[in-house]
Amino acid sequence: MTDNPLLQDWPGPHGLPPFAALRPAHFQPAFDVALARHRAEVDAIAAQAEAPTFANTIAAFDASGRLLTRLEHLFHTLAASATSPELQAAQRALAAPLAAHNSAVYMHAGLFARVQALFEQRDRLGLPAEARRLLERVHLDFLRAGARLAPEARARYAAVMARLAELNTRFAQNVLAAESGYQLRLDSEDELAGLPGFLRAAARQAARERGLGEGTHVVTLSRSLIVPFLTFSARRDLRDQAWRAWVGRGDGDGATDNRALCREILALRAEAARLHGHACYADFALEDTMARHQGAVMDLLERVWRPALAAQAREREAVRGAMAAAGATHALEPWDWRFYAEQARRARFELDEAEVKPYFPLDRMVAAMFDCASRLFGLRFETRPDIAGYHADVRAWEVFGADGACCGLFLQDNFARPTKRSGAWMNPLRNQSRALGATPVILNNNNFARGAAGEPTLLSFDDVRTLFHEFGHGLHGLLSSVEHERLAGTQVLRDFVELPSQLFEHWMAEPQVLKKFARHWQTGEPLPDALLARLQAARQFGQGYETLRYTASALVDMAAHALPDAPDDVVAFERDVLARRGLPPEVGMNHRLTHFQHLFSSASYAAGYYVYLWAEVLDCDAFDAFAEAGDPFDPAVAARLRECILSVGNSVEPGEAFRRFRGRDPVVEPMLKDRGLLA
């Protein structure tokens, strides 16, 4: 054990582990020690002779499990961002034991008795607001983990949680295997027809990284490659191949078939909900959200569905016009939409993505997001090239406040790799807590297609939005200022967590930000006014299509989790839901069930994919506060945003936090206006 670096003090800056010394074999024995230590800590809290107090029970519980917490943050980071067959084997082996430990802690009768006693006395304890919030949240954590179930039901619930952990792990690993195993090779000029220079360079770099010949280009299922390929490739047959591979992940015979996993996960979630006394999993999941019930979610989704159908119908006419102009007589298929929509956009707005991308090199966009954070919140970011991450792609910055004090460490891992799951996300390696003396260590992951050797990585406008989105989550973690870790940063209700991330997206499109930072990577020329005007004019073109794709996924998610049991065939169920909704066949979904990691790699967004739209209502209304002040960087509004939203974590009920910032409840109209869906 003394040779295991995971069980020694982590000597790196900000408590980072010695990444170069870590091996997958270190995790199992380290977790064995951490789980035993946490069990002993929990037993000691429960066995105290003294009557329960906030300090000796709630605060002590929040401070317990320090070794386990840091191991879990590290383990899940590596499993998502830098995995290997050995690490995946460790994931599979540890999934059920970690879930079983969580159940044992939150079903611990002695500890729950102390928590329950304090909860019943909460009105008489005279606790500060944050302490009372922590007591209430911890009590709810115990209830939702099954602490008050009958003994037989508790045992079954724990077994269900352990099995779900195994299934979630297998699902995520299957999606990664399907994605990393696919390559569309482009070996001839004919196969490269229509692809602009930036896309050819990225596909050539992807081929190099996979050890293929110098003249070879490869399209992978990374969004930063597959979407531009579907947008520009003149080879309809290759677009068809790529589309089918992209949407078919997890749906088909073979080792990565996720259909049976989806069904079992849905069945077990429905059973878990019944054990809690709910008719379906959606009712259980929504109980601890801002929405509270299915009716509120469906009302919001319905508000956008019909207007989006109408908007997409108008867009379809423009797309068909582009097809006619090109002499295309075939039916409009899903793999055709982006190709002809780009031609329609080019014709209508004189806007070509190949003309836009050179103005958005990755490094300048990172500088832009830091500058926005500096102007809004007085932060300073100091690069730390000496800090080694888990992969050579990871970059580090220390973050300083306006008072000069270091307030955290920010890490960024921007490039797609075969050993990294798809998508973009933020996660902490350490959460902020004054009680623990902990400053945050926050990681952003993206999956951009790396530029060719010697050339910068060029981002699309959507890529820049993703960059800012994840950094919005990052700021939520970095600016956290709470006493207790359980309430820190992004540990808020799921339909509130996307508010800071989506709100920060607004600054990436601000003209003053673009004029300063969007510069041609070769000439240094700033984004021309005429091109900026065309970008703004085209901003809502395609919103009908994109809104339908998102909302279709949210509707299928809600429908699947509103069932009393799992459907016999998840693919047929998905198809039937979309048919009843009248989704045009050329549109498709953001995520089909068989690769829907939001839903099935964990329960985080299960019956919760709607949250992006819910939070969009909040973020559009919140950004209007800056518009009303006449300045997107208004100091008073920015200070209120930090004080009321970004710093408080989950120490304030989210509806109340929004009201403190905005002075009222949110309204839906700014979101509909932003998407171009107002009548």
PDB file of N, CA, C and O in Angstrom, residues 30 34 44 54 102 146 192 413 444 503 506 564 613 615 636 646 652:
ATOM      1  N   ALA A  30      -6.759   1.077  -3.808  1.00  0.00           N
ATOM      2  CA  ALA A  30      -6.974   2.405  -3.207  1.00  0.00           C
ATOM      3  C   ALA A  30      -8.433   2.586  -2.812  1.00  0.00           C
ATOM      4  O   ALA A  30      -8.743   3.103  -1.728  1.00  0.00           O
ATOM      5  N   ALA A  34     -10.222   3.398   0.778  1.00  0.00           N
ATOM      6  CA  ALA A  34     -11.087   4.577   0.910  1.00  0.00           C
ATOM      7  C   ALA A  34     -12.485   4.202   1.375  1.00  0.00           C
ATOM      8  O   ALA A  34     -13.084   4.903   2.205  1.00  0.00           O
ATOM      9  N   ALA A  44     -18.602   6.042  13.089  1.00  0.00           N
ATOM     10  CA  ALA A  44     -18.221   6.862  14.244  1.00  0.00           C
ATOM     11  C   ALA A  44     -19.193   8.015  14.458  1.00  0.00           C
ATOM     12  O   ALA A  44     -19.545   8.339  15.605  1.00  0.00           O
ATOM     13  N   PHE A  54     -25.842  20.011  14.543  1.00  0.00           N
ATOM     14  CA  PHE A  54     -25.432  20.266  13.163  1.00  0.00           C
ATOM     15  C   PHE A  54     -23.948  19.973  13.000  1.00  0.00           C
ATOM     16  O   PHE A  54     -23.529  19.330  12.029  1.00  0.00           O
ATOM     17  N   ASN A 102     -22.447   3.457  -1.569  1.00  0.00           N
ATOM     18  CA  ASN A 102     -23.319   4.632  -1.483  1.00  0.00           C
ATOM     19  C   ASN A 102     -24.644   4.269  -0.821  1.00  0.00           C
ATOM     20  O   ASN A 102     -25.146   5.004   0.045  1.00  0.00           O
ATOM     21  N   GLY A 146     -33.284   5.859  -0.296  1.00  0.00           N
ATOM     22  CA  GLY A 146     -34.010   4.718   0.255  1.00  0.00           C
ATOM     23  C   GLY A 146     -33.916   4.540   1.749  1.00  0.00           C
ATOM     24  O   GLY A 146     -34.286   3.475   2.270  1.00  0.00           O
ATOM     25  N   LEU A 192     -13.015  13.377 -51.583  1.00  0.00           N
ATOM     26  CA  LEU A 192     -12.881  14.632 -50.833  1.00  0.00           C
ATOM     27  C   LEU A 192     -13.684  15.770 -51.444  1.00  0.00           C
ATOM     28  O   LEU A 192     -13.630  16.902 -50.944  1.00  0.00           O
ATOM     29  N   ASP A 413      -9.114  20.517 -21.656  1.00  0.00           N
ATOM     30  CA  ASP A 413      -8.717  19.407 -22.520  1.00  0.00           C
ATOM     31  C   ASP A 413      -9.619  19.477 -23.747  1.00  0.00           C
ATOM     32  O   ASP A 413     -10.778  19.087 -23.696  1.00  0.00           O
ATOM     33  N   ASN A 444     -12.544  21.491 -17.924  1.00  0.00           N
ATOM     34  CA  ASN A 444     -13.433  21.525 -19.095  1.00  0.00           C
ATOM     35  C   ASN A 444     -12.922  20.551 -20.137  1.00  0.00           C
ATOM     36  O   ASN A 444     -11.726  20.544 -20.470  1.00  0.00           O
ATOM     37  N   LEU A 503     -25.995  30.926 -20.145  1.00  0.00           N
ATOM     38  CA  LEU A 503     -25.912  32.378 -20.057  1.00  0.00           C
ATOM     39  C   LEU A 503     -24.582  32.874 -20.609  1.00  0.00           C
ATOM     40  O   LEU A 503     -24.535  33.864 -21.349  1.00  0.00           O
ATOM     41  N   HIS A 506     -23.968  33.771 -24.379  1.00  0.00           N
ATOM     42  CA  HIS A 506     -24.402  35.029 -24.988  1.00  0.00           C
ATOM     43  C   HIS A 506     -23.226  35.944 -25.298  1.00  0.00           C
ATOM     44  O   HIS A 506     -23.254  36.683 -26.283  1.00  0.00           O
ATOM     45  N   PRO A 564     -44.798   2.923 -16.993  1.00  0.00           N
ATOM     46  CA  PRO A 564     -44.722   2.153 -15.742  1.00  0.00           C
ATOM     47  C   PRO A 564     -43.712   1.016 -15.804  1.00  0.00           C
ATOM     48  O   PRO A 564     -43.321   0.478 -14.774  1.00  0.00           O
ATOM     49  N   LEU A 613     -33.647  23.400 -22.218  1.00  0.00           N
ATOM     50  CA  LEU A 613     -34.668  24.370 -22.619  1.00  0.00           C
ATOM     51  C   LEU A 613     -35.185  25.133 -21.402  1.00  0.00           C
ATOM     52  O   LEU A 613     -35.415  26.346 -21.468  1.00  0.00           O
ATOM     53  N   ALA A 615     -33.525  25.817 -18.702  1.00  0.00           N
ATOM     54  CA  ALA A 615     -32.492  26.789 -18.343  1.00  0.00           C
ATOM     55  C   ALA A 615     -32.368  27.892 -19.386  1.00  0.00           C
ATOM     56  O   ALA A 615     -31.945  29.008 -19.057  1.00  0.00           O
ATOM     57  N   ALA A 636     -22.683  46.513 -12.319  1.00  0.00           N
ATOM     58  CA  ALA A 636     -23.654  46.247 -11.254  1.00  0.00           C
ATOM     59  C   ALA A 636     -24.410  44.951 -11.517  1.00  0.00           C
ATOM     60  O   ALA A 636     -24.638  44.149 -10.598  1.00  0.00           O
ATOM     61  N   LEU A 646     -23.804  32.705  -9.226  1.00  0.00           N
ATOM     62  CA  LEU A 646     -22.575  31.941  -9.444  1.00  0.00           C
ATOM     63  C   LEU A 646     -21.862  31.554  -8.151  1.00  0.00           C
ATOM     64  O   LEU A 646     -21.206  30.505  -8.100  1.00  0.00           O
ATOM     65  N   VAL A 652     -28.781  28.245  -1.811  1.00  0.00           N
ATOM     66  CA  VAL A 652     -30.039  28.987  -1.925  1.00  0.00           C
ATOM     67  C   VAL A 652     -30.933  28.230  -2.890  1.00  0.00           C
ATOM     68  O   VAL A 652     -30.467  27.738  -3.932  1.00  0.00           O
TER      69      VAL A 652
END
